[in-house]
CSV table of C-alpha atoms in Angstrom, one decimal:
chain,number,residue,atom,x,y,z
A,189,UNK,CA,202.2,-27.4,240.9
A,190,UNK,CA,201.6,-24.7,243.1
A,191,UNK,CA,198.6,-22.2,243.3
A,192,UNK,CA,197.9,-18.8,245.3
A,193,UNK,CA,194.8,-17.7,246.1
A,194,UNK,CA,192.6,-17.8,243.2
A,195,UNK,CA,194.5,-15.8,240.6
A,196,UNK,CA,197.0,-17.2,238.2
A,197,UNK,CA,199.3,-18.3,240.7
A,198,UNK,CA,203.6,-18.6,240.8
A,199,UNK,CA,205.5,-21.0,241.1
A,200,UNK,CA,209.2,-20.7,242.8
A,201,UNK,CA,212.3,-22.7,244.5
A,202,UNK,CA,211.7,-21.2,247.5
A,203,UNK,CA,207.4,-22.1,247.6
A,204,UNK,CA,208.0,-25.9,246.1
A,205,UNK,CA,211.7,-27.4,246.8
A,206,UNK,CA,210.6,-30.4,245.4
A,207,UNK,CA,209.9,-29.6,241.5
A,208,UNK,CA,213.1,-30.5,240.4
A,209,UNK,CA,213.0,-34.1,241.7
A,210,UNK,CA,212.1,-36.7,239.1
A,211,UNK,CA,211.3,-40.7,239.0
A,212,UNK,CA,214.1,-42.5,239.0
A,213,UNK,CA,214.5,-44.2,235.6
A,214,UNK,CA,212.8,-47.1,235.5
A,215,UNK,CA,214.0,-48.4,232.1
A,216,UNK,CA,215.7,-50.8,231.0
A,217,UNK,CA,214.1,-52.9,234.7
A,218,UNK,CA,215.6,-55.1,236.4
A,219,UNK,CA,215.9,-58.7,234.8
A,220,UNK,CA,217.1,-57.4,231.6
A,221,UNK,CA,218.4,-60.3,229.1
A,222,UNK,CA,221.7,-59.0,229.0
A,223,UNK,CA,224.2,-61.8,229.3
A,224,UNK,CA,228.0,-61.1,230.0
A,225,UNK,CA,228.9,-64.5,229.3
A,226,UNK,CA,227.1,-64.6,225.6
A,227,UNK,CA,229.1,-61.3,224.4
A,228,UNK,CA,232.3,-62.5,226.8
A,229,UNK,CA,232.3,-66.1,227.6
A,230,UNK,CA,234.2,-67.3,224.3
A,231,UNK,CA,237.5,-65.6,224.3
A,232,UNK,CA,237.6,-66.3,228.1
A,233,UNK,CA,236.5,-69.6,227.4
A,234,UNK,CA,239.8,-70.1,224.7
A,235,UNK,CA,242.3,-68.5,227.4
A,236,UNK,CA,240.7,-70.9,229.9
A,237,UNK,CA,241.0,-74.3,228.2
A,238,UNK,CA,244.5,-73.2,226.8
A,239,UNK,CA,246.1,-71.5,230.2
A,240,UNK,CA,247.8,-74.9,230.4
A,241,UNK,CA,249.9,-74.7,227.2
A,242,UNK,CA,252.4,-73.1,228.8
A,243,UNK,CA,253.0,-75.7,231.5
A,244,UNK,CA,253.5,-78.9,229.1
A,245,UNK,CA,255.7,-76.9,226.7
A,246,UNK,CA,257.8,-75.6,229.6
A,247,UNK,CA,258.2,-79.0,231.3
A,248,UNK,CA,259.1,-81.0,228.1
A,249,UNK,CA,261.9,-78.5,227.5
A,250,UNK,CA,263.2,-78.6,230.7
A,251,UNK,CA,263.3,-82.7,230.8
A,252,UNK,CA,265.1,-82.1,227.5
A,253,UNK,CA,267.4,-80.1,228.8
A,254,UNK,CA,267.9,-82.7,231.8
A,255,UNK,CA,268.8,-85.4,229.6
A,256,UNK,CA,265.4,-87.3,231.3
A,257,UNK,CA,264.6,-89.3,228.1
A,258,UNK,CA,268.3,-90.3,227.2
A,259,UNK,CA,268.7,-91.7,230.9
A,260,UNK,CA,265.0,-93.4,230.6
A,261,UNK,CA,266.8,-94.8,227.4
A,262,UNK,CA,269.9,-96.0,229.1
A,263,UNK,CA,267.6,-98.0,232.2
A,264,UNK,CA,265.6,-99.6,228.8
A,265,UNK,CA,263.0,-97.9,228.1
A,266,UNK,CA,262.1,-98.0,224.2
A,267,UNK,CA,261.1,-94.4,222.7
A,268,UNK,CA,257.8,-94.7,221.2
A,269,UNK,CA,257.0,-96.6,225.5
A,270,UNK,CA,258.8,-92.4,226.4
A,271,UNK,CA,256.3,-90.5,223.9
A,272,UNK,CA,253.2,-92.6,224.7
A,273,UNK,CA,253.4,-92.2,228.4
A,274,UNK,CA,254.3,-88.7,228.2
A,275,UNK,CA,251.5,-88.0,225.3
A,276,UNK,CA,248.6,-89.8,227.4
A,277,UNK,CA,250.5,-88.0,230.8
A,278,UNK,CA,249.5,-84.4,229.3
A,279,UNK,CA,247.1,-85.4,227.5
A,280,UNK,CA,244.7,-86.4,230.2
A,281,UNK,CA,246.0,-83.1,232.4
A,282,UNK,CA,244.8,-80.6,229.1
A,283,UNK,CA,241.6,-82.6,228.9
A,284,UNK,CA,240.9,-82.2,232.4
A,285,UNK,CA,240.9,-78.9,233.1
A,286,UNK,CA,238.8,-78.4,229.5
A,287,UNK,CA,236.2,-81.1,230.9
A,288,UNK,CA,235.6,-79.7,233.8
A,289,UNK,CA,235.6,-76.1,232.7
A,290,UNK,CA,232.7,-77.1,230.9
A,291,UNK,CA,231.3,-78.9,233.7
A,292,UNK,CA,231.0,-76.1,235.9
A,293,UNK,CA,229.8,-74.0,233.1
A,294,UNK,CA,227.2,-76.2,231.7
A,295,UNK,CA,225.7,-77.7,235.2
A,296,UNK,CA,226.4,-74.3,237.1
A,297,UNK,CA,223.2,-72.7,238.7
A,298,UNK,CA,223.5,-69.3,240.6
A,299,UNK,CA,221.0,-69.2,243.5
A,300,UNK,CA,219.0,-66.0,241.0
A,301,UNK,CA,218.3,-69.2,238.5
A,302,UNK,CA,221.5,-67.9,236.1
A,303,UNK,CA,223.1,-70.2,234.0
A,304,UNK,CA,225.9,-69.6,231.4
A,305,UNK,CA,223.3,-69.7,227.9
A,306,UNK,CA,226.2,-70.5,225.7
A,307,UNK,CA,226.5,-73.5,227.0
A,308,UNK,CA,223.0,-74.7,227.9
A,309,UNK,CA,222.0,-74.0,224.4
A,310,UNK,CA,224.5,-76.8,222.8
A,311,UNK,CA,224.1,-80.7,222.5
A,312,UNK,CA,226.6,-81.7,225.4
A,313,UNK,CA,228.1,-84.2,222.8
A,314,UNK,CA,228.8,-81.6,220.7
A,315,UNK,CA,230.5,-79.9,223.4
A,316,UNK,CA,232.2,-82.9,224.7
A,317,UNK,CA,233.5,-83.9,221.0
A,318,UNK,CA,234.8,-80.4,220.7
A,319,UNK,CA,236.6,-79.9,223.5
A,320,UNK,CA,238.2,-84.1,223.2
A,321,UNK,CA,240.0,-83.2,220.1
A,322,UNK,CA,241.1,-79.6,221.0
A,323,UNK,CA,242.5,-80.6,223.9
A,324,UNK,CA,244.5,-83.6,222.0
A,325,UNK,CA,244.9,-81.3,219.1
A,326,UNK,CA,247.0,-78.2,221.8
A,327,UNK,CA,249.0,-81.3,223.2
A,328,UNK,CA,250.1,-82.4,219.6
A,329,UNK,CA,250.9,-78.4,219.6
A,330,UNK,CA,252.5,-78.3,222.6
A,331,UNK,CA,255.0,-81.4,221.9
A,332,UNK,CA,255.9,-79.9,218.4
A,333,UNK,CA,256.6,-76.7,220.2
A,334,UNK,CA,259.1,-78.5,222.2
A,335,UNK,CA,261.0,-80.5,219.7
A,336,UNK,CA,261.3,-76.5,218.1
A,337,UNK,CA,263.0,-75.5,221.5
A,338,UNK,CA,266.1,-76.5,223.2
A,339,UNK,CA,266.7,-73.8,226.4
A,340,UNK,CA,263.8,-73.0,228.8
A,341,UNK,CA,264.4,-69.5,229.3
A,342,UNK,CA,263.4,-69.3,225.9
A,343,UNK,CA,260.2,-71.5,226.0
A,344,UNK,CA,259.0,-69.6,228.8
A,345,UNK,CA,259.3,-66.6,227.0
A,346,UNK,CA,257.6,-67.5,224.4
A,347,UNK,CA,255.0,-69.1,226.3
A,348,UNK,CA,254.4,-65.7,228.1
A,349,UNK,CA,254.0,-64.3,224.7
A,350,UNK,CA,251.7,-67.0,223.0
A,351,UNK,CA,249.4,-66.1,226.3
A,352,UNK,CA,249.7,-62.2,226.1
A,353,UNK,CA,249.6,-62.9,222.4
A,354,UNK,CA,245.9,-64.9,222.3
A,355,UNK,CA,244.6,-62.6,225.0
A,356,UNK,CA,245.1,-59.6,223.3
A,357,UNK,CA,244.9,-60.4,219.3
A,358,UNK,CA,241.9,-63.3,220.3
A,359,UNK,CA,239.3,-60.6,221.3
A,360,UNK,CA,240.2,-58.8,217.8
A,361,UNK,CA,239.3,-62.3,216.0
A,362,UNK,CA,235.7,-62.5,217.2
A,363,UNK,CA,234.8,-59.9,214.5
A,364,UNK,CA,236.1,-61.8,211.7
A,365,UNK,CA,234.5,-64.8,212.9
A,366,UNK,CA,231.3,-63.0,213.0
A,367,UNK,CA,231.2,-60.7,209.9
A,368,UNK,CA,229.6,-62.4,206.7
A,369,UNK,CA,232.0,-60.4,204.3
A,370,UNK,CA,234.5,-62.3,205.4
A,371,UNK,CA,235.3,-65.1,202.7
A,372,UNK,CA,234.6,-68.6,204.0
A,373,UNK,CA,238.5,-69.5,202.7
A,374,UNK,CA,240.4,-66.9,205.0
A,375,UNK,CA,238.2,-67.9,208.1
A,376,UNK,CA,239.6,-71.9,207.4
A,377,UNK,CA,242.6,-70.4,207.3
A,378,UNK,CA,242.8,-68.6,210.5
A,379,UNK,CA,241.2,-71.4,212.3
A,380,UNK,CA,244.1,-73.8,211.4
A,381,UNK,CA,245.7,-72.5,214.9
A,382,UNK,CA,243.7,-74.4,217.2
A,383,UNK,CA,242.8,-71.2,219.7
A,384,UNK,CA,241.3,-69.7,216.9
A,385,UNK,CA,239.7,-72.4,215.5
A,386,UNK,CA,238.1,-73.1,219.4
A,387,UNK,CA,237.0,-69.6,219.3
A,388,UNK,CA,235.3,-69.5,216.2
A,389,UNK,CA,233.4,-72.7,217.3
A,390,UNK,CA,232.0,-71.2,220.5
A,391,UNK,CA,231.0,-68.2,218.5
A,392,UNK,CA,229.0,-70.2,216.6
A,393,UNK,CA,227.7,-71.7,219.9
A,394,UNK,CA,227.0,-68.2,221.3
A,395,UNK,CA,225.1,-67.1,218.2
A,396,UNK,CA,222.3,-69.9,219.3
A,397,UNK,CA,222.4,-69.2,222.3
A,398,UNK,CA,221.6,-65.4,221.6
A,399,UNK,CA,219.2,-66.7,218.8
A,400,UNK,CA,220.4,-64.8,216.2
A,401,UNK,CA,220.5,-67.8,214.0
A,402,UNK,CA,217.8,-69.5,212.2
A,403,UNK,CA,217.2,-73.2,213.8
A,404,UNK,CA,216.2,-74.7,210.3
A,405,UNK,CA,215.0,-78.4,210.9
A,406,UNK,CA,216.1,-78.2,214.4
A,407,UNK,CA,212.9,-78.8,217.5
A,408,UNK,CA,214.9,-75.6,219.4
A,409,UNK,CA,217.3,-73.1,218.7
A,410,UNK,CA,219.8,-75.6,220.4
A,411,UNK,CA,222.9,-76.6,218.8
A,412,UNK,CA,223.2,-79.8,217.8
A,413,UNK,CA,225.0,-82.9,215.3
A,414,UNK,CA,222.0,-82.5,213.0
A,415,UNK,CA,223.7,-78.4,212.2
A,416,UNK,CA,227.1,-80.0,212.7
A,417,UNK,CA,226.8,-82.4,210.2
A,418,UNK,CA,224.6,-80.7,207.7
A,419,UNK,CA,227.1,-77.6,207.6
A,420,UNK,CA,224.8,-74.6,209.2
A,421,UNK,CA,227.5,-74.4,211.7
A,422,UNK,CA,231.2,-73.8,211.7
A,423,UNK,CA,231.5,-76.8,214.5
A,424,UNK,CA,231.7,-79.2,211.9
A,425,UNK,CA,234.5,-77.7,209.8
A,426,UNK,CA,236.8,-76.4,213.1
A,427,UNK,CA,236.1,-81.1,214.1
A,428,UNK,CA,237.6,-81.6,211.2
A,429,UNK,CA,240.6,-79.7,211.3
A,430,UNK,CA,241.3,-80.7,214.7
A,431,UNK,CA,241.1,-84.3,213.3
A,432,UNK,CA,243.4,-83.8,211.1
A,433,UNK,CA,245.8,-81.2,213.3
A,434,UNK,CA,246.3,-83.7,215.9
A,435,UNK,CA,248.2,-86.8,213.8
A,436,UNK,CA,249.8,-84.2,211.9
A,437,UNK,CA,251.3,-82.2,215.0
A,438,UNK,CA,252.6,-85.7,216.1
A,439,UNK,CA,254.3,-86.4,212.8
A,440,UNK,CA,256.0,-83.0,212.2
A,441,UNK,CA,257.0,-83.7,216.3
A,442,UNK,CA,258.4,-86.7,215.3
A,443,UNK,CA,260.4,-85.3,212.0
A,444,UNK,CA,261.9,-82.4,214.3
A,445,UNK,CA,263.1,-85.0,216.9
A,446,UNK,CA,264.9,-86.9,214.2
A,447,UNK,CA,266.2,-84.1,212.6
A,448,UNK,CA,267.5,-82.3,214.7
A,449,UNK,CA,266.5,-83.1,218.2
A,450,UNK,CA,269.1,-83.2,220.8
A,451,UNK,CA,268.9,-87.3,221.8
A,452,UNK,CA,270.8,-89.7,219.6
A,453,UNK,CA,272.5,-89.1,216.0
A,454,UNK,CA,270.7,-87.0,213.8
A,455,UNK,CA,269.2,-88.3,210.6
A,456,UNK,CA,269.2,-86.8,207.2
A,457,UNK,CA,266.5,-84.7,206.5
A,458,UNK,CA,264.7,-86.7,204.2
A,459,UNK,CA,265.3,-90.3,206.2
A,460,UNK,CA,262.1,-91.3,205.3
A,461,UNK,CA,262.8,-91.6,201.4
A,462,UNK,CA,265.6,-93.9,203.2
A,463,UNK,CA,268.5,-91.4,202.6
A,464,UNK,CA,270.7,-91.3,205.4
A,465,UNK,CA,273.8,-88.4,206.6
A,466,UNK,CA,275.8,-91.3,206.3
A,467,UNK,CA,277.5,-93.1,203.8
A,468,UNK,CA,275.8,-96.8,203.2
A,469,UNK,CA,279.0,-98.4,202.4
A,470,UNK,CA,280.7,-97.1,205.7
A,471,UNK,CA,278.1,-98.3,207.6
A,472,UNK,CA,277.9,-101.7,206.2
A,473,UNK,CA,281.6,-101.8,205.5
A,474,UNK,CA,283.9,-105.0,206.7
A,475,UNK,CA,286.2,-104.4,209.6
A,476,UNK,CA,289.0,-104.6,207.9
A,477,UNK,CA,288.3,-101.6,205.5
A,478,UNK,CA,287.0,-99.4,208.7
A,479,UNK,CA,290.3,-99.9,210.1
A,480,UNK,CA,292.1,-98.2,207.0
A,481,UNK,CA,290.8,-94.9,208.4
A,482,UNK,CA,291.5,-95.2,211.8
A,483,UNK,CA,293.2,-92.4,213.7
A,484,UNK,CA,296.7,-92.7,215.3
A,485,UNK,CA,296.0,-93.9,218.6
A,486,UNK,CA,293.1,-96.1,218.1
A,487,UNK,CA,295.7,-98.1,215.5
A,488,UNK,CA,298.1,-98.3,218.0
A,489,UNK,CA,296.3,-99.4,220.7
A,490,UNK,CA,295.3,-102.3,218.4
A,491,UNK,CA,298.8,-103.2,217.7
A,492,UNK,CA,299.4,-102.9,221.1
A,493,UNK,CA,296.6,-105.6,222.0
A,494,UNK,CA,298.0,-107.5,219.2
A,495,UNK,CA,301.7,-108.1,220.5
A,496,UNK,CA,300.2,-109.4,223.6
A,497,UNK,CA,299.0,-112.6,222.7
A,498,UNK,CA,302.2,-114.0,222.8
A,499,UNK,CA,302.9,-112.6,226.8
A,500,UNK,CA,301.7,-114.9,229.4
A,501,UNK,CA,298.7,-114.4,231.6
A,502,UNK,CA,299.8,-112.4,234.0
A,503,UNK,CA,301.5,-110.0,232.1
A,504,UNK,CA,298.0,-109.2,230.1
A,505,UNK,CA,295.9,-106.5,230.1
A,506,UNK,CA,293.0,-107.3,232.5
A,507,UNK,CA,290.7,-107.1,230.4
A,508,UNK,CA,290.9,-107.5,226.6
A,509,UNK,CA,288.4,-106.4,223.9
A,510,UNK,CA,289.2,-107.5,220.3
A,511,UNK,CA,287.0,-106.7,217.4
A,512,UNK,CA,284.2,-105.5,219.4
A,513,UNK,CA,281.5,-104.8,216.7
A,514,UNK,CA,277.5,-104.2,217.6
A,515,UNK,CA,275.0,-103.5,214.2
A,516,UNK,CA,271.0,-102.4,214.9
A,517,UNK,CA,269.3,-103.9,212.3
A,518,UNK,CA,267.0,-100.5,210.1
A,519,UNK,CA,267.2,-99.8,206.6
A,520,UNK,CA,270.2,-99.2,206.5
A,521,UNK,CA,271.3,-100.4,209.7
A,522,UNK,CA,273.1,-98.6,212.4
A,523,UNK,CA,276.8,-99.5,213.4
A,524,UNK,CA,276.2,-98.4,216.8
A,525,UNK,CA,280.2,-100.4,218.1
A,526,UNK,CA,282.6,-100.9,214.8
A,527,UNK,CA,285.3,-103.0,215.3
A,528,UNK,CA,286.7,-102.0,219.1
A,529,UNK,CA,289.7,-103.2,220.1
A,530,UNK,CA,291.3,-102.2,223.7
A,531,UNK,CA,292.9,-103.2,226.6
A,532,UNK,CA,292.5,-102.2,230.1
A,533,UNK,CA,295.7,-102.3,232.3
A,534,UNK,CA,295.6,-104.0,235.9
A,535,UNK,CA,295.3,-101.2,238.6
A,536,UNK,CA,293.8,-98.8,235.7
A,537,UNK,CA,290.6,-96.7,236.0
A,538,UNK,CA,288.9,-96.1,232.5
A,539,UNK,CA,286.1,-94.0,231.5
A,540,UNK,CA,284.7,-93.7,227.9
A,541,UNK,CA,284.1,-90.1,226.6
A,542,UNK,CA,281.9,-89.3,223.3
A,543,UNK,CA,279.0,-87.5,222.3
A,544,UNK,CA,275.1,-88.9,222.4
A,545,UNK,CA,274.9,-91.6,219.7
A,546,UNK,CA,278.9,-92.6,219.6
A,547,UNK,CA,278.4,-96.2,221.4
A,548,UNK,CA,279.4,-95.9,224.9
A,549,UNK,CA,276.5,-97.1,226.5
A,550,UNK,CA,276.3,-100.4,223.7
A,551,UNK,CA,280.0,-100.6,224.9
């Protein structure tokens, strides 16, 4: 305000530069409650704990494509000792990075006294429960994604679009998660894919942590087994289904291997009612009727075998198979050799040809 003289006064740019200049805003101060990792931290918490999807899929491809579990086979190595050790392998890699994501998160201190408030607002057995069986639940996923895929350029790609896939759509999902309109059926649904599922779980842990939920029976607004069990939290319904996900993911892994996996002979698709692509009686028939159907050259290298019993020694083959005949006990069981008779000439180099499953190796 400026006065001159005693009169009325003016007041001008020129007489008082300063009367435009204001206070700078003051509101909302410093310290504010806003938390980036509250409205944030549970989509980047999914991409986090599932960045390393990619990596099993693509390396279980590529030792199927290598022929790595067939030559384990040949040296002896029994296929449920292969999936166990290669389970438990990946298994313990997914659930490291996921434990100590939430490690860091949970005991992580910034010098200004921050900490991450979805996290320090849930039981850490909740949290460690959660994460255990997602991460065994996404390797079940990952090995059934690899029995689906037999070339690595295209689990790669796919891979790259999973990632792009639950970046982009997974930041849509938080809305459905969080909206009450939304029936309680088509949110089970959508958490049977175990990202979603995840995500839906931290929401729920992000909605104590904001305190927008009322702690019924509960000493703080802290998540814990008492709202787990009692059903005032998703948590409990996304433990379940990753329960349930993880054998299941195993068996269909399992069923696809058998089916039409790329080791061994492929089994009919309903094996386990004990049907089999294979006629019983030709796998349990007597040599005599196999060699009926023999072709050409197989027969004649029999007969040729035959006449030779009456040659002396020296004039033999040097070595001499007759009858060779090898049978796996199963239900049915597996003629893996049926009735193999060769010779092998002095001086003569032979290799056997055949595709996986014909009996060269029980040869």
């Amino acid at each position: 305000r400026l006065a001159a003289g005693g009169g009325a006064g003016t007041l001008s740019w020129a007489d008082s530069p300063m009367v435009a200049v204001r206070a700078f805003p003051g509101s909302p101060p410093y310290g504010t409650n806003w938390d980036f990792a509250t409205t944030s931290g549970a989509i980047m918490t999914v991409i986090a704990v599932t960045f390393q999807a990619s990596t099993v899929v693509e390396t279980l491809v590529d030792e199927k494509v290598a022929r790595i579990r067939m030559m384990m086979r040949m040296s002896g190595l029994k296929g449920w000792a292969y999936w166990t050790v290669t389970y438990c392998f990946w298994g313990l890699v997914v659930l490291f990075q996921g434990w100590l994501f939430l490690l860091i998160t949970t005991f992580s201190v910034l010098p200004s006294g921050y900490r991450i408030s979805v996290f320090a607002a849930t039981d850490g057995g909740v949290q460690f429960v959660l994460f255990l069986l997602y991460g065994l639940t996404l390797t079940s996923l990952c090995f059934l994604l690899s029995s689906l895929l037999g070339n690595l350029v295209t689990a790669r790609t796919i891979m790259t679009v999973f990632k792009l896939f639950l970046a982009i759509l997974g930041g849509q999902m938080s809305p459905i998660f969080t909206d009450s309109a939304v029936p309680p059926a088509a949110m089970t649904i959508v958490s049977l894919f175990p990202p979603f599922g995840l995500l839906r779980a931290v929401l729920s842990m992000t909605d104590y942590a904001a305190q927008t939920v009322d702690p019924v029976r509960d000493a703080s607004p802290t998540l814990g087994w008492a709202a787990v069990v009692e059903g005032r939290s998703p948590v409990g319904e996304v433990l379940v289904i990753f329960l349930l996900e993880a054998p299941l993911f195993l068996l269909l892994t399992y069923y696809f291997d058998q089916v039409s996996g790329t080791f061994g002979v492929h089994r009919h698709p309903l094996f386990f009612l004990g049907l089999s692509s294979h006629p019983a009686a030709a796998l349990s028939a007597p040599d005599e009727e196999q060699g009926a159907g023999r072709p050409d050259d197989v027969a004649e290298e029999a007969a040729r075998v035959a006449g030779m019993e009456s040659l002396p020694v020296h004039q033999q083959d040097a070595v001499i198979v007759r009858n060779l005949r090898k049978v796996f006990p199963g239900h049915p069981p597996k003629v893996a050799v049926g009735d193999l008779t060769m010779g092998i000439r002095r001086g003569e180099c032979v290799g056997f040809l055949g595709p996986n499953g014909a009996g060269k190796t029980t040869t």
